[in-house]
Amino acid sequence: MSPTWVQLAYLVAALCFVLALKGLSTPRYARLGNLVGAAGMALAVVTAYAHGAVHNGPLILLAVAAGAVVGVPAARSVKMTAIPQMVALFNGVGGAAAALVALVEFVEVDGSALFDVATVLTVLIGAVSFSGSVVTFLKLQEVMTTRPVLLPAGRFVGAGVALLGLALAPAVVATSSVPLLVALFAVGLALGVLFVLPVGGADVPIAISLLNAFTGLAVAASGYVLGNTLLIVAGTLVGASGTILTRLMAQAMGRPLANILFGAFTAARATAAGGEQRTVRSGTVEDVAILLGYAHSVLVVPGYGLAVAQAQHAVRELAQLLEKRGIRVDYGIHPVAGRMPGHMNVLLAEADVPYENLKELDDVNPGMGSVDVALVVGANDVVNPGARDDPASPIYGMPIFEVDHAKAVVFMKRSMRPGFAGVDNGLLYHPKTTLLFGDAKDSLTKLLTAVKQL
């Protein structure tokens, strides 16, 4: 039984984790929530170390120092656009750590059957989370294709590997065999890869959220293996919040989670229209400045291109200039815009955009017909009419901002390349659409100057 002061310290740490999740539920308190959660984790680590509940203390301190030396500079140097990749890697490392700790405990401790069950769950789920997170990192970093990857007989291979894991798990519990547990770890690694490969495009952030929930479950199970109640609490919180977030994101995509994860196996392949030539209308900065400067209402729809260009401050300055001219400016924030949930909220918060100006789909779409200009900055899939109109589209059913119903559309893009989902966007060819090619920050800066001269 731990001393009272240890239990109280763990209780305070657990309360910090709960308050952190509460803070992270809103952009206004997200930073504070992060700090509270970090403080709770620091308290938990110091308490465990001071209580003498750890072994090989010098090695642990060395590992902590090494992690700080690598992690702090890496985190500070990561651009906003690469944070989803960093989150994927950190999540994967957490799953791997839980699995490896459980493996070591299994070798050193002759535990009960329930201990063996918890170990099996930790190893299997942690391995899936690690390898799956690595694949999501490779997709987000575009080291590999972002499109769904379908192996020959992939569904049967995946089912076979899953059945092998289900067979090995009870065998490990029955025999307490270390080689079988190592084999289960290898099966988990393979299953994680096979699980994520068919997920592509805009669905990758949902896979990251689900894998985050897996890591939470692995950590909770490892808490039982180690006899640490705080790990059970922390892992359960992460698992529950990750599951809720995954469900909310799937709802935002307008598709069941099973379809998002496994739909590539059954989706019909869309074929491009042979030889069809479609024209686009491109405009100059001066053309767009006139559209914006004499509008009554403007809706800005930001996307990943805004993040890449680091153009959030430029778009905010343009919006402020338009507002001084009596023009109403709102921002349409899609739940899956960018590469992670809340990506656009964080970017615009950096530029001090008022929270009340951030509008969701249900706030904007009913009145889209009264919007004079929809300014799409680096977004693509979240304004693609094919998600609404084309049953053959891979993103069909995903709710979108129906900017094609606005009186005019200005689409700011670097090129005619499709978005992250790899799907052509019919909005580019719409007669209402004016394309403004170039880097978003540069184009917005020029627009700012041109509007001033009106």
XYZ file of C-alpha atoms in Angstrom:
454
model
C 0.000 0.000 0.000
C 1.452 3.372 -1.040
C 1.860 6.101 1.586
C -0.936 8.661 1.872
C 1.154 11.459 0.362
C 1.809 9.359 -2.741
C -1.872 8.604 -3.205
C -2.740 12.291 -2.758
C -0.098 13.318 -5.284
C -1.457 10.814 -7.801
C -4.981 12.092 -7.143
C -3.874 15.656 -7.892
C -2.112 14.465 -11.051
C -5.245 12.623 -12.195
C -7.304 15.767 -11.553
C -4.821 17.727 -13.676
C -5.352 15.278 -16.537
C -9.129 15.698 -16.339
C -8.829 19.507 -16.251
C -6.401 19.352 -19.184
C -8.945 17.501 -21.314
C -11.599 20.029 -20.321
C -9.335 22.887 -21.357
C -8.441 21.226 -24.650
C -12.131 21.057 -25.569
C -12.132 24.771 -26.441
C -9.539 26.888 -28.302
C -9.757 29.627 -25.667
C -8.378 27.398 -22.886
C -6.413 24.849 -24.920
C -2.991 26.294 -24.061
C -3.818 26.425 -20.352
C -5.146 22.872 -20.523
C -1.897 21.717 -22.080
C 0.141 23.333 -19.298
C -2.068 21.828 -16.587
C -1.722 18.364 -18.139
C 2.063 18.743 -18.374
C 2.202 19.825 -14.732
C 0.182 16.762 -13.726
C 2.527 14.457 -15.618
C 5.585 16.109 -14.070
C 4.056 15.639 -10.604
C 3.347 11.962 -11.347
C 6.910 11.279 -12.536
C 8.532 13.081 -9.604
C 6.242 11.315 -7.122
C 6.998 7.874 -8.548
C 10.717 8.583 -8.458
C 10.721 10.097 -4.963
C 8.652 7.248 -3.574
C 11.211 4.730 -4.736
C 8.677 2.977 -6.958
C 11.193 2.852 -9.792
C 14.247 0.727 -10.304
C 17.495 1.583 -12.068
C 17.022 5.254 -11.201
C 20.269 6.532 -12.816
C 19.378 4.843 -16.111
C 15.905 6.379 -16.010
C 17.334 9.848 -15.383
C 19.736 9.310 -18.271
C 16.848 8.294 -20.525
C 14.830 11.351 -19.436
C 17.789 13.619 -20.177
C 18.339 12.008 -23.580
C 14.657 12.389 -24.405
C 14.736 16.058 -23.415
C 17.858 16.719 -25.473
C 16.220 15.182 -28.560
C 12.585 16.095 -27.965
C 12.715 19.766 -26.929
C 14.693 21.044 -29.959
C 12.689 18.790 -32.266
C 9.367 20.086 -30.949
C 10.490 23.721 -31.142
C 11.721 23.360 -34.712
C 8.595 21.643 -36.028
C 6.442 23.877 -38.207
C 2.713 24.120 -37.611
C 2.128 22.167 -40.830
C 4.185 19.254 -39.502
C 2.545 19.007 -36.071
C 0.184 16.186 -37.184
C 3.209 14.103 -38.176
C 4.836 14.846 -34.832
C 1.636 13.882 -33.009
C 1.540 10.605 -34.958
C 5.141 9.796 -34.026
C 4.708 10.716 -30.363
C 1.580 8.609 -30.208
C 3.376 5.662 -31.792
C 6.283 5.949 -29.363
C 3.801 5.848 -26.473
C 2.268 2.630 -27.770
C 5.677 1.049 -28.316
C 6.843 2.053 -24.825
C 3.782 0.468 -23.203
C 4.272 -2.735 -25.213
C 7.992 -3.029 -24.426
C 7.471 -2.374 -20.704
C 4.818 -5.104 -20.624
C 7.201 -7.498 -22.401
C 9.901 -6.867 -19.792
C 7.456 -7.303 -16.899
C 6.206 -10.547 -18.418
C 9.756 -11.918 -18.465
C 10.587 -10.830 -14.904
C 7.280 -11.343 -13.071
C 5.425 -14.597 -12.565
C 1.968 -13.077 -12.498
C -1.599 -14.283 -12.384
C -3.800 -15.098 -15.362
C -5.281 -11.597 -15.175
C -1.743 -10.175 -15.255
C -1.064 -12.226 -18.388
C -4.279 -10.986 -20.022
C -3.339 -7.361 -19.326
C 0.142 -8.003 -20.706
C -1.227 -9.542 -23.894
C -3.574 -6.601 -24.442
C -0.793 -4.083 -23.830
C 1.618 -5.778 -26.220
C -0.896 -6.323 -29.019
C -2.593 -2.911 -28.879
C 0.681 -1.062 -28.317
C 2.299 -2.761 -31.326
C -0.685 -1.926 -33.559
C -0.579 1.685 -32.410
C 3.164 1.988 -33.022
C 3.353 0.571 -36.538
C 0.073 2.172 -37.593
C 1.275 5.571 -36.365
C 4.504 5.193 -38.318
C 2.510 4.589 -41.513
C 0.311 7.646 -40.841
C 3.496 9.676 -40.362
C 4.820 8.490 -43.723
C 1.525 9.388 -45.400
C 1.304 12.850 -43.832
C 4.944 13.542 -44.627
C 4.213 12.348 -48.183
C 7.146 9.943 -48.008
C 4.634 7.457 -49.387
C 1.454 8.018 -51.335
C -1.449 9.565 -49.462
C -3.887 7.469 -51.493
C -5.240 4.169 -50.125
C -2.749 1.329 -50.651
C -4.453 -1.953 -51.504
C -2.272 -5.050 -51.370
C -3.173 -8.092 -53.497
C -5.845 -9.969 -51.534
C -5.312 -7.314 -48.862
C -8.572 -7.886 -47.032
C -7.843 -11.608 -46.713
C -4.257 -11.002 -45.608
C -5.467 -8.538 -42.962
C -8.161 -10.930 -41.756
C -5.623 -13.752 -41.589
C -3.168 -11.694 -39.527
C -5.973 -10.615 -37.184
C -7.061 -14.240 -36.701
C -3.459 -15.221 -35.988
C -3.318 -12.540 -33.297
C -6.581 -13.792 -31.798
C -5.145 -17.313 -31.697
C -1.814 -16.280 -30.162
C -3.351 -14.154 -27.400
C -5.047 -16.996 -25.459
C -2.061 -19.236 -26.162
C 0.219 -16.771 -24.378
C -2.159 -16.603 -21.403
C -2.368 -20.400 -21.241
C 1.354 -21.123 -21.562
C 3.052 -17.908 -20.280
C 5.426 -18.359 -23.213
C 7.795 -15.467 -23.883
C 8.490 -16.535 -27.520
C 4.753 -16.591 -28.201
C 4.406 -13.103 -26.700
C 7.225 -11.854 -28.931
C 5.442 -13.440 -31.890
C 2.246 -11.646 -30.835
C 4.184 -8.370 -30.786
C 5.349 -9.019 -34.359
C 1.789 -9.841 -35.418
C 0.613 -6.576 -33.848
C 3.215 -4.643 -35.855
C 2.023 -6.262 -39.079
C -1.615 -5.670 -38.186
C -0.971 -1.965 -37.564
C 0.571 -1.557 -41.011
C -2.230 -3.475 -42.737
C -4.799 -1.488 -40.759
C -3.603 1.937 -41.942
C -2.416 1.247 -45.507
C -5.966 1.274 -47.001
C -6.746 4.618 -45.335
C -6.045 7.556 -47.582
C -6.398 11.260 -48.113
C -8.608 13.207 -45.763
C -9.292 10.088 -43.666
C -5.737 9.865 -42.280
C -6.404 12.283 -39.350
C -9.257 10.014 -38.265
C -6.887 7.043 -38.263
C -4.475 9.051 -36.084
C -7.260 9.807 -33.619
C -8.232 6.141 -33.431
C -4.619 5.055 -32.955
C -4.344 7.614 -30.173
C -7.264 5.870 -28.472
C -5.446 2.546 -28.954
C -2.360 3.936 -27.223
C -4.525 5.065 -24.316
C -5.933 1.566 -23.943
C -2.426 0.086 -24.094
C -1.227 2.475 -21.379
C -4.262 1.668 -19.205
C -3.555 -2.055 -19.514
C 0.121 -1.465 -18.739
C -0.994 0.347 -15.586
C -2.453 -2.940 -14.342
C 0.723 -4.786 -15.362
C 2.844 -2.342 -13.352
C 0.349 -1.974 -10.506
C 0.125 1.778 -11.086
C -3.358 3.247 -10.665
C -2.433 6.590 -12.194
C -1.405 4.909 -15.445
C -4.787 3.193 -15.551
C -6.553 6.537 -15.050
C -4.410 8.401 -17.587
C -4.684 5.662 -20.196
C -8.430 5.405 -19.756
C -8.815 9.177 -20.204
C -6.750 9.127 -23.389
C -8.587 6.084 -24.711
C -12.018 7.532 -23.985
C -11.258 11.003 -25.349
C -9.611 9.530 -28.452
C -12.642 7.340 -29.086
C -15.028 10.287 -28.703
C -12.897 12.427 -31.016
C -12.766 9.645 -33.607
C -16.536 9.349 -33.526
C -17.005 13.111 -33.891
C -14.568 13.260 -36.813
C -16.316 10.361 -38.542
C -19.603 12.236 -38.145
C -17.940 15.313 -39.624
C -16.946 13.231 -42.631
C -20.538 12.071 -42.953
C -19.556 8.400 -43.151
C -19.503 5.448 -40.738
C -16.112 4.701 -39.192
C -16.042 1.244 -40.820
C -16.470 2.845 -44.234
C -13.637 5.302 -43.535
C -11.242 2.553 -42.443
C -12.197 -0.222 -44.845
C -14.141 1.521 -47.601
C -11.173 1.373 -49.983
C -11.656 -2.402 -50.279
C -15.173 -2.028 -51.646
C -15.085 1.378 -53.350
C -15.600 1.424 -57.074
C -12.686 2.952 -58.937
C -13.649 6.239 -60.528
C -12.525 6.757 -64.079
C -11.574 10.096 -65.496
C -13.581 11.441 -68.371
C -11.592 10.587 -71.436
C -10.339 13.569 -73.339
C -12.615 16.030 -71.576
C -11.190 19.551 -71.599
C -12.471 21.970 -68.982
C -11.568 25.614 -68.754
C -10.856 27.674 -65.680
C -11.058 31.410 -65.139
C -8.026 32.955 -63.498
C -7.950 36.522 -62.269
C -5.491 39.165 -61.174
C -4.999 40.591 -57.716
C -6.759 43.761 -58.878
C -9.803 41.769 -60.071
C -10.130 40.004 -56.730
C -9.552 43.252 -54.791
C -12.541 44.821 -56.557
C -14.713 41.783 -55.747
C -13.756 41.941 -52.087
C -13.698 45.711 -51.697
C -17.253 46.192 -52.890
C -18.817 43.151 -51.214
C -21.191 43.282 -48.253
C -20.210 39.897 -46.785
C -17.157 37.673 -47.219
C -16.619 34.123 -46.014
C -13.005 32.959 -45.670
C -12.572 29.173 -45.878
C -9.010 28.318 -44.752
C -7.228 25.029 -45.400
C -3.863 23.330 -45.352
C -2.455 25.737 -47.962
C -2.961 28.582 -45.484
C -0.920 26.648 -42.925
C 1.852 25.839 -45.410
C 2.196 29.495 -46.392
C 1.898 30.678 -42.759
C -0.630 33.185 -44.085
C -2.915 33.422 -41.053
C -1.690 36.900 -40.112
C -2.040 38.133 -43.692
C -5.620 36.898 -43.960
C -6.423 38.509 -40.611
C -5.013 41.863 -41.780
C -7.068 41.655 -44.971
C -10.193 40.834 -42.969
C -9.603 43.788 -40.636
C -9.229 46.114 -43.615
C -12.481 44.833 -45.114
C -14.254 45.193 -41.770
C -13.161 48.855 -41.597
C -14.963 49.295 -44.918
C -18.146 47.948 -43.333
C -17.844 44.449 -44.822
C -18.797 41.477 -42.685
C -16.051 38.831 -42.618
C -16.505 35.342 -41.181
C -14.312 32.238 -41.251
C -15.708 28.849 -42.210
C -13.966 26.188 -40.108
C -14.430 22.603 -41.281
C -13.851 19.920 -38.616
C -11.302 18.072 -40.770
C -9.663 21.016 -42.558
C -5.891 20.724 -42.460
C -4.204 17.613 -41.126
C -5.628 17.360 -37.617
C -8.707 18.365 -35.635
C -8.672 22.049 -34.725
C -5.784 22.808 -37.112
C -7.453 25.930 -38.510
C -8.651 27.074 -35.071
C -5.075 27.030 -33.783
C -3.739 28.890 -36.810
C -6.339 31.640 -36.652
C -5.999 31.933 -32.872
C -2.330 32.780 -33.485
C -3.537 35.740 -35.566
C -6.020 36.842 -32.853
C -9.101 36.135 -34.949
C -12.152 36.544 -32.644
C -13.702 33.208 -31.701
C -17.171 34.490 -32.536
C -16.087 34.904 -36.167
C -15.240 31.205 -36.505
C -18.286 29.543 -38.040
C -19.107 25.861 -38.468
C -20.907 24.190 -41.353
C -24.379 24.446 -39.849
C -23.855 28.141 -39.143
C -22.832 29.009 -42.686
C -24.417 26.738 -45.274
C -28.075 27.773 -44.750
C -27.201 31.385 -45.568
C -24.517 30.746 -48.185
C -26.676 32.237 -50.938
C -26.392 35.676 -49.309
C -22.572 35.584 -49.145
C -21.135 37.933 -51.761
C -17.651 36.380 -51.946
C -16.406 33.046 -50.649
C -12.609 33.320 -50.348
C -11.124 29.813 -50.325
C -7.520 29.969 -49.059
C -5.665 26.709 -49.493
C -8.682 24.494 -48.812
C -9.769 21.924 -51.383
C -11.579 18.778 -50.286
C -13.809 20.615 -47.787
C -15.354 22.736 -50.590
C -15.464 20.033 -53.276
C -19.029 19.744 -54.662
C -18.246 16.144 -55.650
C -18.594 15.164 -51.989
C -22.218 16.229 -52.278
C -23.089 15.396 -55.891
C -20.883 12.523 -57.122
C -21.613 9.069 -55.622
C -18.448 7.732 -57.282
C -16.219 10.218 -55.453
C -14.027 8.768 -52.656
C -15.181 11.616 -50.403
C -18.876 11.326 -51.270
C -21.028 11.976 -48.218
C -18.539 14.259 -46.482
C -20.270 17.495 -45.449
C -18.724 20.485 -47.214
C -18.962 24.237 -47.246
C -21.308 24.778 -50.178
C -19.426 27.808 -51.442
C -20.666 27.147 -54.972
C -23.959 28.636 -53.706
C -22.277 31.952 -52.882
C -22.584 34.812 -55.361
C -18.882 34.601 -56.246
C -15.955 32.345 -55.336
C -12.275 33.277 -55.204
C -10.107 30.162 -55.056
C -6.505 30.784 -54.008
C -4.198 27.916 -55.047
C -0.604 27.291 -55.918
C -1.521 25.045 -58.841
C -4.269 22.859 -60.260
C -3.131 19.862 -58.202
C -5.916 18.074 -56.292
C -6.183 18.200 -52.507
C -4.967 15.698 -49.925
C -7.660 13.204 -50.899
C -6.297 13.191 -54.452
C -9.710 14.054 -55.909
C -10.291 16.583 -58.672
C -12.412 19.536 -57.571
C -15.232 20.608 -59.857
C -15.412 23.957 -58.057
C -12.284 25.013 -59.942
C -14.238 24.938 -63.198
C -17.433 26.531 -61.887
C -18.480 29.706 -63.765
C -18.671 31.600 -60.447
C -15.069 30.740 -59.564
C -12.082 33.031 -60.076
C -8.707 31.377 -59.522
C -5.843 33.363 -58.018
C -2.660 31.355 -58.388
C 0.363 31.780 -56.139
C 1.618 31.463 -52.580
C -1.237 32.299 -50.220
C 0.760 34.711 -48.053
C 2.163 36.556 -51.039
C -1.248 36.778 -52.751
C -2.970 37.991 -49.576
C -0.306 40.642 -49.023
C -0.792 41.913 -52.566
C -4.557 41.834 -52.078
C -4.185 43.916 -48.936
C -2.289 46.579 -50.891
C -4.757 46.505 -53.775
C -7.815 46.876 -51.508
C -6.177 49.863 -49.781
C -5.898 51.576 -53.149
C -9.598 51.218 -54.010
